[in-house]
Amino acid sequence: MLFSSKKLNIPDPSEALPGSREPVHVTNRHFVNGHPILPPFPDHLKLALFGLGCFWGAERRFWTLPHIFSTAVGYSGGYTVNPTYEQVCTGMTGHSEVVRVVYDPELTPYRELLKVFWESHNPTQGMRQGNDIGTQYRSGIYTYDQAQFEEAVASREAFQKPLAGSGFGKITTEILPAGEFYYAEDYHQQYLAKNPGGYCGLGGLGVCYEGG
């Protein structure tokens, strides 16, 4: 993941790499809290999907929140079916590295997840996050219903004001309806819990999100 230099433009669907019929195998147990990471999940829980750059550090940001049921890392927003990590790293699948959060909205409102999202990375860098360069590292919020979409758009507008006031540029975060989520390989899941000294290039800008 470190110092990756990849394509800076998402490929056309006709250029995307072919996928696989079989999804990757993952252990259906969160390494940190023991909960399932594969559906079905209890009916009262909801899903959220975010891209903040390298998904190792991004996932840790969310699993450390209180009351989160589980998290998983994977690939979304592209064209290749059941991509491998190696394929995503070429920049020819169209996918970004994402974290899927399974949460109870009664205990953790979506706005709290948005606050973690905005404050944990630099959403102004386009197709990169720090030294990680390429389309897979783009900032994105991928929503599962209209309420999430509207709240995400409003949060982007709200965060732009303090960012600009602190001298930062325009937010480049894409906000789109969630597409298919493809699990990343088993060793990526909760990577920084399994490898406490592992690489994490994630860092915020020191600007507080004060949205509703």
Backbone as a ProteinNet text record, in pm:
[ID]
protein_1_A
[PRIMARY]
MLFSSKKLNIPDPSEALPGSREPVHVTNRHFVNGHPILPPFPDHLKLALFGLGCFWGAERRFWTLPHIFSTAVGYSGGYTVNPTYEQVCTGMTGHSEVVRVVYDPELTPYRELLKVFWESHNPTQGMRQGNDIGTQYRSGIYTYDQAQFEEAVASREAFQKPLAGSGFGKITTEILPAGEFYYAEDYHQQYLAKNPGGYCGLGGLGVCYEGG
[TERTIARY]
81.5	0	85.9	205.4	286.3	343.2	328.7	387.4	344	218.5	166.8	140.4	186.7	163.6	84.1	-41.1	-131.2	-201.2	-293.8	-371.7	-449.3	-464.8	-538.3	-673.6	-711.6	-842.4	-910.3	-1038.5	-1113.2	-1129.9	-1103.1	-1111.3	-1254.4	-1267.2	-1396.3	-1436.7	-1566.3	-1608.1	-1553.2	-1537.8	-1486.4	-1339.7	-1269.6	-1127.5	-1102.7	-1206.7	-1188.7	-1146.4	-1070	-1023.2	-1140.6	-1130.6	-1234.9	-1229.3	-1341.7	-1348.2	-1347.2	-1402.8	-1405.3	-1547.1	-1579.9	-1711.1	-1720.2	-1605.6	-1604.9	-1557.6	-1633.5	-1585.4	-1470.8	-1393.2	-1284.6	-1343.9	-1271.5	-1316.8	-1274.1	-1368.2	-1334.5	-1389.7	-1322.4	-1367.5	-1483.4	-1593.8	-1713.2	-1710.1	-1604.7	-1589.9	-1499.1	-1550.8	-1469.5	-1356.8	-1234.3	-1118.4	-1118	-1180.3	-1178.6	-1293.9	-1417.2	-1531.4	-1604.5	-1563.9	-1621.5	-1753.9	-1809.8	-1938.1	-1921.4	-2028.8	-2021.5	-1989	-1916.7	-1893.7	-1965.6	-2027.6	-2105.8	-2254.5	-2339.3	-2483.3	-2533.1	-2654.9	-2749.2	-2712.9	-2748.4	-2728.2	-2865.1	-2867.8	-2996.4	-3072.8	-3204.7	-3288.5	-3278.3	-3244.8	-3242.7	-3114.5	-3020.3	-2893.3	-2896.8	-2811.1	-2800.4	-2655.8	-2638.2	-2505.8	-2465.1	-2336.5	-2277.6	-2149.5	-2112.9	-1997.8	-1916.6	-1786.5	-1699.5	-1564.8	-1511.3	-1375.4	-1291.6	-1181.6	-1097.6	-950.9	-924.2	-786.1	-760.5	-636.8	-600.5	-697	-758.1	-866.9	-822.3	-693.4	-648.3	-677.1	-623.4	-643.9	-786.1	-851.5	-990.3	-1081.7	-1062.4	-1148.3	-1129.1	-1005.3	-980.7	-1052.8	-1063.1	-1134.3	-1277.1	-1339.9	-1480.8	-1500.9	-1415.8	-1439.9	-1412.8	-1337.3	-1310.5	-1424.5	-1522.9	-1638.9	-1721.9	-1783.5	-1871.5	-1995.9	-2042.8	-2170.1	-2166.5	-2053	-2047.2	-2055.3	-2145.1	-2163.8	-2045.9	-2010.6	-1893.2	-1851.1	-1732.5	-1679.2	-1612.3	-1599.6	-1527.3	-1471.5	-1360.1	-1301	-1322.5	-1327.4	-1349.6	-1334.7	-1396.7	-1384.3	-1523.1	-1541.9	-1671	-1652.4	-1756.5	-1753.8	-1694.5	-1662.4	-1599.3	-1679	-1607.1	-1672.1	-1638.2	-1520	-1474.4	-1546.6	-1599.7	-1672.3	-1572	-1591.7	-1505.3	-1356	-1314.8	-1175.5	-1082.1	-957.7	-854.3	-785.3	-712.8	-637.7	-537.4	-472.5	-374.3	-439.3	-559.8	-630	-668.2	-720.2	-759.4	-638.2	-523.4	-402.5	-354.6	-398.5	-359.6	-432.9	-542.1	-625.3	-719.3	-726	-805.2	-932.9	-978.3	-1107.5	-1210.3	-1164.6	-1253.1	-1293.3	-1254.6	-1298.5	-1216	-1276.4	-1202.4	-1196.8	-1097.8	-1089.2	-1190.8	-1276.9	-1385.9	-1396.6	-1464.7	-1498.7	-1650	-1702.6	-1846.5	-1868.3	-1956.2	-1984.2	-2125.8	-2138.3	-2269.5	-2298.5	-2405.4	-2428	-2575.1	-2599.8	-2735	-2764.2	-2855	-2879.6	-2938.6	-2994.7	-3046.8	-2932.7	-2820.4	-2706.1	-2598.3	-2586	-2485.3	-2552.9	-2599.2	-2661.9	-2563.2	-2617	-2534.2	-2444.6	-2493.1	-2412.4	-2282	-2282.1	-2158.7	-2057.9	-2107	-2018.3	-1962.3	-2045.8	-1999.4	-1892	-1907.4	-1807	-1671.6	-1672.8	-1548.2	-1490.4	-1575.5	-1530.6	-1458.8	-1523.3	-1466.1	-1339.7	-1335.3	-1222.5	-1102.3	-1119	-1013	-924.4	-955.2	-872.5	-876.1	-805.8	-805.4	-896.9	-1016.1	-1111.8	-1094.1	-979	-956.8	-852.2	-807.2	-689.8	-719.5	-845.4	-875.3	-837.3	-758.4	-724.4	-599.5	-601.2	-489.1	-527.7	-445.2	-455.4	-312.4	-256.1	-116.6	-23.9	62.2	155.5	93.8	-29.4	-99.4	-170.6	-124.1	-173.1	-242.1	-360.6	-434	-582.7	-659.8	-805.4	-862.4	-795.3	-847.8	-847.3	-774	-760.8	-850.3	-941.9	-1026.8	-1123.7	-1164.8	-1259.1	-1401.4	-1481	-1617.3	-1711.2	-1836	-1945	-2045.7	-2077.4	-2166.8	-2288.4	-2404.2	-2522.1	-2621.3	-2693.5	-2785.9	-2931.8	-2960.3	-3097.5	-3095.2	-3211.1	-3218.5	-3183	-3221.1	-3190.1	-3039.9	-2969	-2822.4	-2764.3	-2816.5	-2764.3	-2779.8	-2898.4	-2923	-2838.1	-2822.6	-2740.9	-2594.3	-2548.6	-2409.5	-2381.9	-2471.5	-2454.4	-2453.1	-2544.7	-2549.2	-2421.5	-2368	-2245.8	-2126.7	-2124.2	-2014.9	-2018.6	-2136.7	-2151.2	-2113	-2151.7	-2121.6	-1972.3	-1903	-1760.5	-1675.2	-1727	-1649.8	-1619.1	-1711.6	-1693.8	-1575.5	-1567.3	-1449.9	-1320.5	-1328.7	-1208.2	-1154.2	-1243	-1201.2	-1146.8	-1209.9	-1164	-1027.8	-987.5	-855.6	-753.5	-793.7	-700.1	-693.9	-787.2	-788.1	-879.3	-858.9	-930.9	-1066.9	-1117.9	-1251.3	-1253	-1358.6	-1376.4	-1397.6	-1329.5	-1342.1	-1417.6	-1468	-1538.6	-1656.9	-1664.5	-1781.4	-1886.6	-2012	-2125	-2219	-2232.4	-2307.3	-2386.3	-2494	-2560.5	-2463.4	-2470.1	-2380	-2404.1	-2296.5	-2303.2	-2266.3	-2227.9	-2188.6	-2063.9	-2066.3	-1950.5	-1883.2	-1756.2	-1678.6	-1579.6	-1587.1	-1496.1	-1351.7	-1264.4	-1121.6	-1076	-959.3	-903.9	-896.3	-899.6	-911.1	-802.4	-681.3	-572.8	-589.9	-669.8	-696.2	-796.9	-882.3	-988.5	-929.4	-963.5	-912.8	-759.9	-696.2	-552.4	-471.4	-504.9	-422.3	-446	-550.8	-565.5	-477.7	-467.1	-381.9	-234.4	-207.5	-70.2	-59.5	-48.2	-53.3	51.7	162	266.1	256.6	145.3	130.5	117.8	134.8	130.8	-8.2	-11.3	-135.1	-99.3	-135.1	-106.5	-222	-325.6	-445.3	-420.7	-466	-452.2	-549.4	-611.1	-704.5	-632.6	-710.7	-656.4	-663.7	-712.9	-725.3	-842	-934.8	-1053.4	-1172.4	-1247.2	-1360.6	-1485	-1554.5	-1684.2	-1792	-1865.7	-1968.6	-2107.9	-2123.5	-2253.6	-2356	-2483.5	-2592.2	-2591.7
-119.7	0	126.2	118.2	236.9	289.5	422.2	491.3	431.7	391.1	334	444.6	426.3	523.9	456.9	493	426	526.7	476.8	562.2	666.6	782.8	890.7	913.8	826.8	835.3	698.8	699.4	574.5	521.4	394.5	341.6	336.7	336.2	311.8	167.3	139	0.4	-98.6	-54.5	-143.9	-179.1	-98.3	-121.6	-201.1	-218.1	-278.8	-425	-467.8	-606.1	-702.5	-822.2	-921.8	-969.2	-1009.9	-1052.1	-1202.7	-1248.9	-1391	-1431.4	-1555.9	-1606.4	-1626	-1645.9	-1680.4	-1563	-1527.9	-1425.3	-1480	-1390.1	-1434.4	-1490.4	-1579.6	-1636.6	-1546.4	-1518.6	-1444.8	-1519.4	-1506.5	-1564.2	-1480.3	-1544.2	-1471	-1444.3	-1376.7	-1340.8	-1219.5	-1110.7	-990.3	-1019.3	-991.1	-1026.4	-954.8	-836.4	-756.7	-791.5	-794.8	-814	-946.6	-1026.4	-1159.1	-1165.9	-1052.2	-1052	-1094.2	-1136.6	-1171.1	-1049.3	-1072.4	-966.5	-995.8	-1112.1	-1150.1	-1144.4	-1102.6	-1106.4	-1250.2	-1269.9	-1166.1	-1110	-982.8	-916.5	-897.2	-876.8	-849.9	-735.8	-747.7	-656	-510.5	-486.2	-348.2	-274	-342.3	-281.1	-225.5	-127.3	-66.6	-73	-46.2	-46.7	94.5	121.3	244.4	206.7	285	249.8	375.5	368.7	484.7	446.9	539.8	527.6	643	612	716	698.4	628.2	592.8	449.2	419.3	283.4	232	117.9	74.8	13.8	-12	-66.8	30.2	151	250.1	300.1	307.4	354.5	261.3	131	37.9	53.1	71	85.9	206.8	314.4	432.5	397.9	309.2	278.8	168.1	65.1	-41.4	4.9	113.2	162.5	247.2	281.7	354.3	263.4	317.7	234.7	191.7	72	19.6	-25	-18.9	-68.1	-220.2	-275.9	-421	-490.1	-447.3	-502.4	-412.6	-438.5	-367.8	-468.4	-431.3	-514.4	-424.5	-465.4	-388.4	-461.1	-380.8	-439.1	-337.5	-368.9	-288	-255.9	-131.6	-91.7	27.7	58.7	175.8	154.7	28.9	1.7	-95.5	-169.6	-252.9	-401.5	-433.9	-572.8	-652	-768.4	-853.6	-937	-939.5	-1016.7	-990	-864.1	-833.1	-880.5	-901	-928.7	-797.5	-799.4	-680.6	-641	-739.9	-711	-643.3	-686.1	-622.3	-478.7	-456.5	-321.8	-228.6	-280.2	-197.6	-153.1	-218.5	-174.5	-48	-15.9	96.4	64	-62.4	-101.3	-177.4	-163.5	-220.8	-111.1	10.6	121.5	129.8	31.9	26.5	118.6	157.1	221.4	125.5	146.3	68.9	128.3	45	94.6	16.1	78	15.1	8.6	-108.5	-121.4	-133.9	-49.1	-42.6	-94.3	-187.6	-238.8	-177.6	-97.9	-18.4	-14.1	19.4	37.4	187.4	235.2	379.7	438.8	355	405.4	437.3	369	390	476.4	466.4	543	606.2	728.8	794.5	806	807.5	817.5	941.1	1050	1172.8	1150.7	1057.8	1029.3	957.3	872.3	806.7	908.5	1002.3	1107.4	1193.6	1221.6	1300.5	1228.9	1099.1	1021.6	1023.8	1006.3	1007.9	1138.4	1252.3	1380.9	1414.9	1379.9	1420.7	1326.5	1211.8	1110.7	1109.8	1193.6	1191.8	1329	1341.2	1465.2	1446.9	1508.5	1486.3	1580.7	1643.8	1743.6	1700	1573.4	1534.1	1460.5	1441.9	1371.4	1225.9	1179.5	1037.4	1002.3	1040.3	1005.2	1027.9	977.3	1006.4	1004.1	1122.5	1132.1	1073.4	981.8	918.6	804.6	766.6	662.3	727.5	696.4	764.2	664.2	698.8	612.6	619.9	574.3	584.3	505.1	400.2	318.2	392.8	505.2	579.8	703.6	717.8	836	837.1	956.9	975.9	956	880	854.9	815.2	856.4	811.4	742.8	617.9	538	501.7	548.4	547.9	437.7	390.9	279.3	321	448.8	495.6	647.1	702.1	845	931	886	963.3	973.8	863.7	868.1	961.2	952.1	1035.1	1183.5	1221	1362.5	1411.1	1327.1	1366	1377.1	1286.5	1291.3	1418.1	1453	1574.8	1697.9	1703.5	1817.2	1824.6	1709.2	1709.1	1758.7	1726.7	1775.9	1927.8	1982.4	2127.9	2192.5	2127.5	2182.4	2180.1	2075.2	2062.5	2150.9	2187.1	2271.6	2407.3	2458.9	2591.9	2597.9	2510.2	2516.8	2477.7	2390.9	2357.5	2481.5	2551.7	2673.3	2776.5	2787	2881.3	2847.8	2721.2	2678.1	2672.9	2720.8	2730.3	2610.2	2516.8	2398.8	2420.4	2338.9	2354.5	2287.4	2268.5	2213.2	2063.2	2018.6	1875.8	1801.9	1689.6	1608	1477.6	1460.9	1337.8	1310.7	1188.8	1151.3	1093.1	1126.6	1073	1006.6	874.4	795.7	686.7	638.6	521.2	403.8	327.3	214.4	109.1	64.4	-46.1	-175.9	-272.8	-401.7	-385.7	-449.2	-451.9	-587.1	-585.3	-708.5	-715.6	-820.6	-834	-843.5	-774.2	-790.6	-922.7	-965.4	-1091	-1095.6	-1216.5	-1236.2	-1162.8	-1159.5	-1098	-946.8	-885.5	-741.5	-708.2	-803.4	-774.7	-747.8	-631.4	-590.7	-602.6	-560.3	-580.1	-522.2	-402.9	-337.9	-393.6	-472.1	-546.2	-671.6	-731.2	-849.8	-812.5	-691.3	-642.9	-502.4	-490.8	-359.1	-260.3	-309	-219.8	-196.1	-235.3	-224.8	-81.5	-64.4	68.4	130.7	256.3	334.4	476.9	516	650.8	746.6	702.2	783.6	898.2	1015.4	1128.9	1238.1	1299.3	1408.5	1540.7	1646.3	1779.9	1867	1813.7	1892.6	1989	1969.1	2054.4	1976	2037.1	1968.1	1976.9	1865.9	1864.1	1893	1998.7	2040.5	2028.6	1947.2	1930.9	1871.3	1880.1	1837	1690.2
0	0	0	54	74.8	-56.3	-76.8	-190.4	-324.2	-332.9	-456.8	-557.8	-680.8	-786.7	-897.3	-910.1	-1002.5	-1091.1	-1170.9	-1258	-1178.6	-1237.9	-1172.7	-1237.4	-1330.4	-1394.1	-1387.5	-1351.5	-1347.1	-1489	-1513.3	-1649.6	-1701.3	-1830.8	-1893.5	-1865.8	-1852	-1826.6	-1928.7	-2053.2	-2157.5	-2136.5	-2056.6	-2030.3	-1902.6	-1822.3	-1690.4	-1701.5	-1602.2	-1599.3	-1579.7	-1638	-1613.6	-1469.2	-1418.3	-1279.4	-1265.6	-1155.1	-1122.8	-1084.6	-1108.8	-1069.3	-918.4	-853.8	-713.3	-627.7	-523.5	-430.2	-346.1	-289.8	-202.5	-73.7	-11.9	115	229.9	320.1	442	562.6	673.7	799.3	853.2	880.4	923.3	1073.7	1115.8	1256.7	1265	1319.7	1334.8	1433.2	1393	1473.7	1607.9	1614.2	1737.1	1830	1777.5	1867.7	1850.2	1753.1	1736.2	1664	1623.7	1554	1407.5	1342.9	1200.8	1115	1006	907.4	776.4	768.9	651.5	685.5	589.9	615.5	618.8	675.9	719.6	857.3	876.5	1004.7	1071.9	1203	1270.9	1204.1	1201.1	1124	1168	1293.4	1342.5	1303.6	1242.8	1206.6	1064.4	1037.8	906.1	859	728.4	667	628.4	636.5	585.1	511.6	410.3	327.3	297.6	328.1	314	251.6	172.3	121.5	173.3	243.7	304.5	266.7	157.6	127.7	168.4	207.1	248.4	353.9	327	414	546.3	563.7	691.4	806.1	794.7	900	906.2	790.1	786.6	864.8	848.4	921.7	1072.1	1116.5	1260	1318.1	1239.9	1288.2	1328.8	1253	1279.1	1381.1	1383.9	1480	1623.8	1639.1	1774.5	1830.8	1748.7	1799.4	1890.1	1993.7	2076.5	1999.2	2028.5	1977.9	1831	1762.9	1624.6	1627	1546	1544.6	1478	1357.1	1290.9	1175.5	1125.7	1010	917.9	792.6	697	588.6	530.5	421.5	289.6	183.1	52.5	-57.8	-170.2	-290.7	-343.7	-387.6	-441	-533.5	-609.2	-695.2	-832.4	-865.7	-994.8	-1079.5	-1162.2	-1263.1	-1252.7	-1208.7	-1207	-1098.7	-1134.7	-1041	-960.3	-829.1	-739.4	-765.9	-759.1	-788.8	-678.3	-714.2	-615.3	-579.6	-470.2	-429.7	-537.7	-595.7	-700.3	-819.5	-856.6	-967.4	-933.1	-813.9	-773.3	-776.2	-735.8	-730.6	-868.7	-974.7	-1108.7	-1150.2	-1082.1	-1122.2	-1236.3	-1276.2	-1392.5	-1356.4	-1232.8	-1195.1	-1169	-1144.1	-1112.3	-966.8	-886.4	-747.6	-657.8	-546.4	-438.7	-320.6	-234.5	-111.8	-13.4	39.9	124	254.3	348.7	476.5	486.8	512.8	538.1	688	737.8	881	905.6	997.3	1038.3	1175.5	1182.6	1302.5	1340.3	1466	1516.9	1517.1	1431.3	1423	1550.9	1637.7	1764.9	1861.8	1846.7	1935.5	1871	1739.9	1666.3	1545.4	1556.1	1440.6	1323.7	1204.2	1084.1	1088.5	1148.4	1155	1231.4	1328.5	1401.7	1312.5	1224.9	1129.1	1030.3	988.3	897.3	963.6	1090.5	1162.7	1161.4	1188.7	1184.2	1043.5	945.2	805.8	773	797.2	756.6	834.4	960.8	1044.4	1035.8	968	969.5	845.6	746	625	560.1	448.7	371.5	251	252.5	144.4	25.6	14.5	-91.1	-192.6	-188.3	-265.7	-395.3	-428.5	-553.1	-544.7	-641.3	-652	-571.6	-444.8	-359.1	-214	-127.2	14.6	68.3	84	125.3	20.8	64.2	-28.6	-108.1	-75.4	-150.2	-267.6	-387.9	-507.3	-599.3	-646.2	-737.9	-713	-809.6	-800.8	-684.2	-642.3	-532.4	-399.5	-391.2	-266.5	-262.4	-356	-359.5	-242.1	-205.6	-96.2	-147.3	-72.8	-118.2	-6	-19.4	67	-23.2	7.3	-77.1	7.7	-34	52.3	16.8	120.7	105	97	119.9	104.7	85	55.9	26.2	146.8	264.8	384.8	405.7	387.3	397.4	291.7	170.2	61.6	93.7	136.7	165.8	282.6	383.3	497.5	458	371.5	326.6	245.8	154.7	74	164.1	260.1	352.3	435.2	473.4	554.2	473.9	345.9	261.1	251.3	235.1	228.3	361.6	471.7	603.6	633.2	589.2	619.5	529.8	412.8	322.4	386.1	465.1	523.3	619.7	719.2	806.9	736.3	636.3	559.6	489.4	419.5	349.2	446.8	562	662	717.8	705.1	751.6	638.4	520.3	409.4	318	331.5	245.8	124.9	23.1	-102	-103.2	-224.2	-243.6	-216.8	-152.4	-127.2	-259.1	-274.3	-395.4	-369.2	-249.2	-210.6	-302.4	-356.9	-435.9	-342.7	-370.2	-294.3	-393	-381	-478.6	-407.3	-468.2	-413.4	-408.2	-301.4	-284.8	-392.1	-453	-546.8	-476.5	-552.9	-496.6	-409.7	-294	-204.8	-217	-254.6	-266.7	-152	-73	40.8	-6.9	65.7	42.7	103.9	64.3	111.3	264.3	318.4	462.2	540.6	488.6	565.5	578.6	490.5	501	610.3	645.3	741.5	880.2	937.1	1068.9	1074.8	966.9	950.3	1065.4	1108.7	1210.7	1350.4	1369.9	1494.9	1490.8	1374.8	1358.5	1351.1	1301.9	1282.7	1342.1	1473.6	1538.4	1489.6	1437.2	1386.5	1237.4	1176.9	1032.2	984.3	854	793.1	803	840.6	836.8	798.4	677.3	630.6	649.1	721.9	737.6	835.5	799.5	888.9	853.4	952.6	927.6	913.2	899.4	876.3	1001.2	1110.4	1231.6	1229.1	1135.9	1124.2	1178.6	1268.8	1331.3	1244.6	1236.1	1167.9	1271.1	1249.6	1344.2	1285.4	1181.7	1117.1	1211.4	1167.9	1254.6	1283.1
[MASK]
++++++++++++++++++++++++++++++++++++++++++++++++++++++++++++++++++++++++++++++++++++++++++++++++++++++++++++++++++++++++++++++++++++++++++++++++++++++++++++++++++++++++++++++++++++++++++++++++++++++++++++++++++++

